[in-house]
XYZ file of C-alpha atoms in Angstrom:
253
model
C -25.671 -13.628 -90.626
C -24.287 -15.791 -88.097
C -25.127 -12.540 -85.079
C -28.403 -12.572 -86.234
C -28.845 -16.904 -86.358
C -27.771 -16.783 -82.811
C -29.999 -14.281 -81.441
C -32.539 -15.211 -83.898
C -32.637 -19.437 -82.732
C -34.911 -19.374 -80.108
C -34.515 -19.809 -76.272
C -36.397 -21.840 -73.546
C -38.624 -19.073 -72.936
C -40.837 -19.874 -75.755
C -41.749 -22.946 -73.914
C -42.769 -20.584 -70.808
C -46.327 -20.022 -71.957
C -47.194 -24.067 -72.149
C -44.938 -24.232 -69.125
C -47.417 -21.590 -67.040
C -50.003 -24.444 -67.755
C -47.996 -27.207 -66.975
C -46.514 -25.604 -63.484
C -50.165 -24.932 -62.505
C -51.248 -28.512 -62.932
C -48.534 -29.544 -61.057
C -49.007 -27.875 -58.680
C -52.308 -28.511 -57.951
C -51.546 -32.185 -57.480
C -48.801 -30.832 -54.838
C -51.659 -29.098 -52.994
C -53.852 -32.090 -53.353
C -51.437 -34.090 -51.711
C -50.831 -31.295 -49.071
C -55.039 -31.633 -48.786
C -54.837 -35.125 -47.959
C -51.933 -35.252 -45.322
C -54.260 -32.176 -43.765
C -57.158 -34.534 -43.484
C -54.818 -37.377 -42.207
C -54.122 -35.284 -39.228
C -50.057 -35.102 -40.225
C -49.976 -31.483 -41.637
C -51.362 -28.140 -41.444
C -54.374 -27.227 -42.961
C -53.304 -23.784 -44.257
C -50.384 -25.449 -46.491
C -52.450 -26.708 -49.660
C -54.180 -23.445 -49.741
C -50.419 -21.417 -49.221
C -49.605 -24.208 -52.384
C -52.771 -23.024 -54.437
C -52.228 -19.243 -54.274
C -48.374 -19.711 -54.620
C -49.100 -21.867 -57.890
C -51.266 -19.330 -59.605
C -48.886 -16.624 -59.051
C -45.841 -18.415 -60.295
C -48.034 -19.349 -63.442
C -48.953 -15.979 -63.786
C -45.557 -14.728 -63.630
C -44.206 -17.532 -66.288
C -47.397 -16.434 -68.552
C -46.377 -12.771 -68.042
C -42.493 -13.588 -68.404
C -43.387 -15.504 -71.687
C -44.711 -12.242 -73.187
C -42.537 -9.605 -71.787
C -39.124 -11.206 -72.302
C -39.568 -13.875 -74.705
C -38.007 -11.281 -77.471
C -35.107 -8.971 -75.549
C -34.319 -13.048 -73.658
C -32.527 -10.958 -70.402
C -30.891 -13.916 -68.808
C -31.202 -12.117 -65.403
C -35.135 -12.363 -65.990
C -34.955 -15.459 -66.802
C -32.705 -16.310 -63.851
C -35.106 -14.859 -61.291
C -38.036 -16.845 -63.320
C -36.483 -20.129 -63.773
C -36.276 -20.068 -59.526
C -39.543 -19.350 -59.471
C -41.026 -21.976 -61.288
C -39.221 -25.008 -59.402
C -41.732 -23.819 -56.407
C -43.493 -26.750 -56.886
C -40.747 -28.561 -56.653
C -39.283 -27.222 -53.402
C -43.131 -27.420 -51.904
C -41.783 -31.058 -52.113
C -38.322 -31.191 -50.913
C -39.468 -29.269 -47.550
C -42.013 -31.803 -47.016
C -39.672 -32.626 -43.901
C -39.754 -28.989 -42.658
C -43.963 -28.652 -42.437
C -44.172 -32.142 -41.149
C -41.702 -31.192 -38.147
C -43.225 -27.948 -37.469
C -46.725 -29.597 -37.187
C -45.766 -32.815 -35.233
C -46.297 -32.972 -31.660
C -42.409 -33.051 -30.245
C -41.335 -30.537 -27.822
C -40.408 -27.144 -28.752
C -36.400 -27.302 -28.454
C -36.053 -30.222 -30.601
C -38.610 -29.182 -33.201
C -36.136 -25.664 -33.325
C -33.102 -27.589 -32.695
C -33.458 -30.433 -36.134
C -34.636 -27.032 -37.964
C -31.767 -25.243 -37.413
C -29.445 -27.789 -37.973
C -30.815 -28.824 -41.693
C -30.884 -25.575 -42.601
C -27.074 -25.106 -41.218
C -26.453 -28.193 -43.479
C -28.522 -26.610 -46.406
C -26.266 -23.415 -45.769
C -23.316 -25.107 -45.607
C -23.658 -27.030 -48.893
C -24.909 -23.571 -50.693
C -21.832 -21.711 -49.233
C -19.430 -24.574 -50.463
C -20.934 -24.949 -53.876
C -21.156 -21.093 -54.453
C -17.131 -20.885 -53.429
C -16.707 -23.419 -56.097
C -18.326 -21.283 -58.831
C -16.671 -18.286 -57.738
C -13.598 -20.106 -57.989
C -14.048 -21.302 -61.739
C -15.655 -17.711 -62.748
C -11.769 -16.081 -62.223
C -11.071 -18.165 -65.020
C -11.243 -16.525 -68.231
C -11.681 -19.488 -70.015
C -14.777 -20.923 -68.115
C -16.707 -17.174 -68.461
C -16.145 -17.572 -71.956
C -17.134 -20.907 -72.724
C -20.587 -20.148 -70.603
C -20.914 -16.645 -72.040
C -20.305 -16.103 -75.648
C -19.442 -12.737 -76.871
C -20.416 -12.229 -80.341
C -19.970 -8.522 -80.571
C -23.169 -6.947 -79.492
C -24.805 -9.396 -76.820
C -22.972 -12.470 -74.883
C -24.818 -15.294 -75.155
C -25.790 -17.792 -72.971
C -26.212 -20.899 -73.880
C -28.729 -23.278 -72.441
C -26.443 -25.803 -73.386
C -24.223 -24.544 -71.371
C -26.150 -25.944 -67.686
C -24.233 -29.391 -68.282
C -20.393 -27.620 -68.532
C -21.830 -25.301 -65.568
C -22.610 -28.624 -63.253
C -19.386 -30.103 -64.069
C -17.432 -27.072 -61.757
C -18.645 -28.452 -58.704
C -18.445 -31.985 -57.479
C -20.987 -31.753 -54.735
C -24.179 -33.106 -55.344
C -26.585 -34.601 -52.302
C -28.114 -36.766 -54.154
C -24.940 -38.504 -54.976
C -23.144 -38.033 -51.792
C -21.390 -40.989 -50.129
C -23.183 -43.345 -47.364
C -21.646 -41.104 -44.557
C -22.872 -38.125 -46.124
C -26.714 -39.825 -46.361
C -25.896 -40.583 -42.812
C -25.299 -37.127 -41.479
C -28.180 -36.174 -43.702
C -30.475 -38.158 -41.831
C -29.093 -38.185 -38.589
C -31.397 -35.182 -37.162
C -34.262 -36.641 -38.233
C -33.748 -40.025 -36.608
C -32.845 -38.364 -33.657
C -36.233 -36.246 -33.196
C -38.177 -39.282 -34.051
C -36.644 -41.600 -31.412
C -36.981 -39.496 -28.441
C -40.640 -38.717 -29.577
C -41.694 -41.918 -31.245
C -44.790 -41.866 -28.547
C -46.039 -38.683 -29.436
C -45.767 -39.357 -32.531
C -46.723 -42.735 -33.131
C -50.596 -42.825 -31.788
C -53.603 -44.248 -33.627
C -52.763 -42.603 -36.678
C -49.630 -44.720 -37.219
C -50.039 -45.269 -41.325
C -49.697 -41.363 -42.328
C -47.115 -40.530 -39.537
C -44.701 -43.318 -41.385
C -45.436 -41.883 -44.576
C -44.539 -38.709 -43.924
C -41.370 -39.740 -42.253
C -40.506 -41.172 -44.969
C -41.089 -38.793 -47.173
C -39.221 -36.312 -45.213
C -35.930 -38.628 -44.985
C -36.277 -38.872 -48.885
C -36.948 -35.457 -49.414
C -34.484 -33.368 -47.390
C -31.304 -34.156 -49.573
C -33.890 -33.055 -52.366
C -34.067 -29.716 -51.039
C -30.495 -29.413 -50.130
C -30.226 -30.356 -53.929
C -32.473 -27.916 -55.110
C -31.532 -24.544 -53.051
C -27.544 -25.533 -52.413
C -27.300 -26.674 -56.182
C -29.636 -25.030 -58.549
C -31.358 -21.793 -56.455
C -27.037 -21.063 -56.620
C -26.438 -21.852 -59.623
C -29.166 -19.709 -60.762
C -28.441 -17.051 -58.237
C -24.734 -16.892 -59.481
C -24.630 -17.149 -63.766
C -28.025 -16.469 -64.529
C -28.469 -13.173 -62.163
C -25.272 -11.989 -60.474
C -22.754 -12.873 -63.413
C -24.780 -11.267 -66.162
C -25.916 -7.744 -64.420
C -21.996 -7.894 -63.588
C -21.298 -8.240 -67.133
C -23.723 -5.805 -68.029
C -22.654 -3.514 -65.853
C -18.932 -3.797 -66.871
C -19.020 -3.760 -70.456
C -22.444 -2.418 -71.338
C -23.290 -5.204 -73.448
C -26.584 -7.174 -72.513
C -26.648 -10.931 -71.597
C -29.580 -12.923 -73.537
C -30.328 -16.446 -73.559
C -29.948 -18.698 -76.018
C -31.018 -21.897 -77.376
């Protein structure tokens, strides 16, 4: 009895077919606001249309998810999904990266503050990945996330909280020097280019910066934190697991 009440209690993918709806209202307010920066002038007109047909295929894929999976629960499905549907999300966080690329600032410095975010996005993803490989030799933390109860192992959704707790590093709590360097790059390309920048359309061009200085430790948040931490227990670990003992790796409530 207790095998079957644990495969038998649900998961989060039975909220994946309200969750198709919700994502695609969502993001259709992300591509509205996408619209309007196009119409200000501060941002390519292509993105809210990119946003749109992104949107409905990442609903579609949650919709199709919901009915394909939402029995057998294969947490590597549901790894690969649960990435997918923070799109909206990260169509956010990388405000800072389509609002560079459209600005006019010369070419070097547009390539140079790109390269050096995404070195700092790297960087944080490589660190917090060596942390969770680091706690996965650990007997003790693979079985607290993964249960074995003799035919499955179960994951726990539960289990996100005890999974956060094996790395410390977290942008969006980092320390005032770590907001600093953050930043930096960003206050460097709009200094030396403040009068290219700064023309008659002042009102959206501060907006935007603004946005992007807000939302760049967002996105180092969501791809060096939770794209890895989905990347790592939800996908790698369990097709390892899999693989090794021949038992499957389902989610649970």
């Amino acid at each position: 009895m207790a095998i079957q009440s644990d495969i038998d209690d649900g998961s989060p993918i039975d909220l994946h077919g309200k969750l198709a709806a919700i994502e695609l209202v969502f993001g259709l307010l992300v591509a509205g606001m996408y619209y309007v920066f196009s119409q200000l002038g501060v941002m390519a007109d292509f993105l809210w249309k990119l946003m749109l047909v992104v949107q409905v295929f990442v609903s579609a894929v949650l919709l199709f998810h919901y009915v394909i999976n939402r029995r057998s629960r294969r947490l590597w499905v549901e790894g690969v999904v649960s990435m997918l549907a923070l799109v909206p999300w990260l169509m956010i966080a990388l405000i800072w990266l389509f609002y560079m690329l459209y600005i006019p600032v010369p070419v070097v410095l547009k390539a140079s503050v790109v390269v050096i975010c995404f070195g700092i996005i790297g960087r944080h993803a490589f660190m917090v990945l060596s942390d969770f490989r680091r706690a996965a030799k650990k007997e003790a933390v693979l079985s607290t996330i993964y249960r074995d109860d003799g035919n499955n192992f179960i994951f726990r959704s539960s289990r996100v909280g005890y999974i956060d707790q094996l790395t410390s590093r977290n942008p969006l709590k980092g320390s005032v020097l770590s907001v600093v360097g953050y930043l930096a790059p960003f206050a460097a390309a709009f200094g030396l280019s403040a009068n290219h920048i700064f023309n008659d359309n002042v009102g959206p061009q501060v907006i935007c910066i603004v946005l992007s200085l807000v939302a760049f430790p967002m996105s180092v948040s969501i791809i060096g934190n939770f794209y890895v931490k989905s990347l790592f227990f939800r996908v790698y670990l369990p097709l390892k697991l899999e693989k090794k003992t021949g038992k499957k790796v389902i989610l649970g409530a």
